[in-house]
Amino acid sequence: MSLHDDLTSVQRRLDDLMRCVARLDEHAGDTLDMRRVRADAGHLRESLALLRDSAPAAAGARTVEMVTVSDDPYDRMLWVDAEDEGLGSPHRHAP
């Protein structure tokens, strides 16, 4: 999943949580524990909003840059003193 998909999924679940807390609030009334649950759910909502605001900056920082490789042949001087992989030095016999 992408970051955007994960954030959307968390937002959906947080909305469900907020609805459940509201229904629970109707049954439990205005108790200290219920106020604490409402405050915690509100903090989660605020934290997710902050994360959503900062996510595009973090996701945009990883841009992939295309590198063009020319079809022109390489300069043969690049390969002076190089050994052929698996064959050894050009002056010796292969095993």
XYZ file of C-alpha atoms in Angstrom:
95
model
C 0.000 0.000 0.000
C 1.090 3.530 -0.607
C 1.373 6.136 2.113
C -1.747 7.866 0.819
C -3.717 4.603 0.948
C -2.543 3.920 4.506
C -3.493 7.413 5.660
C -6.916 7.097 4.050
C -7.452 3.732 5.729
C -6.479 5.126 9.137
C -8.761 8.126 8.589
C -11.690 5.823 7.812
C -11.086 3.789 10.956
C -10.688 6.922 13.055
C -14.041 8.196 11.747
C -15.583 4.866 12.819
C -13.968 5.247 16.244
C -15.361 8.766 16.620
C -18.882 7.508 15.781
C -18.525 4.696 18.338
C -17.285 7.121 20.983
C -20.294 9.375 20.323
C -22.688 6.416 20.751
C -20.861 5.308 23.886
C -21.082 8.848 25.221
C -24.888 8.652 24.978
C -24.905 5.537 27.166
C -22.127 6.344 29.625
C -22.920 9.973 30.218
C -20.496 12.725 31.154
C -18.130 10.830 33.432
C -14.441 11.410 33.991
C -13.544 8.253 32.062
C -15.779 9.231 29.143
C -14.235 12.703 28.986
C -10.819 11.043 28.900
C -11.883 8.764 26.011
C -13.287 11.755 24.070
C -10.067 13.715 24.659
C -7.892 10.787 23.544
C -9.954 10.300 20.381
C -9.673 14.031 19.683
C -5.893 13.863 20.110
C -5.752 10.993 17.628
C -7.728 13.046 15.122
C -5.393 16.032 15.569
C -2.289 13.857 15.276
C -3.536 12.228 12.088
C -4.305 15.653 10.608
C -0.751 16.772 11.363
C 0.618 13.600 9.812
C -1.500 14.060 6.677
C -0.249 17.645 6.339
C 3.398 16.593 6.591
C 3.101 13.434 4.447
C 3.087 15.075 0.993
C 6.371 16.822 1.779
C 7.999 13.560 2.850
C 6.589 11.566 -0.068
C 7.578 14.249 -2.602
C 11.170 14.280 -1.365
C 11.802 10.881 -2.935
C 11.585 11.699 -6.611
C 13.138 9.327 -9.102
C 15.395 11.009 -11.593
C 15.797 9.441 -15.017
C 19.366 8.984 -16.224
C 19.962 8.853 -19.951
C 22.575 6.375 -21.125
C 24.029 7.075 -24.522
C 24.158 4.339 -27.176
C 27.586 5.561 -28.302
C 30.384 3.038 -27.697
C 32.527 3.581 -24.600
C 36.055 4.873 -24.915
C 38.297 1.773 -25.073
C 40.785 3.484 -22.750
C 38.293 2.977 -19.913
C 38.982 -0.759 -20.054
C 42.796 -0.713 -20.141
C 44.229 -3.037 -17.445
C 40.767 -4.467 -16.722
C 40.256 -8.212 -16.548
C 37.449 -10.005 -18.321
C 35.135 -11.380 -15.694
C 35.545 -15.133 -15.474
C 38.369 -15.338 -17.990
C 41.203 -13.665 -16.126
C 43.778 -11.390 -17.655
C 43.846 -11.130 -21.487
C 47.564 -12.098 -21.434
C 46.957 -15.418 -19.660
C 45.073 -18.493 -20.752
C 41.610 -19.201 -19.460
C 41.409 -22.070 -16.954
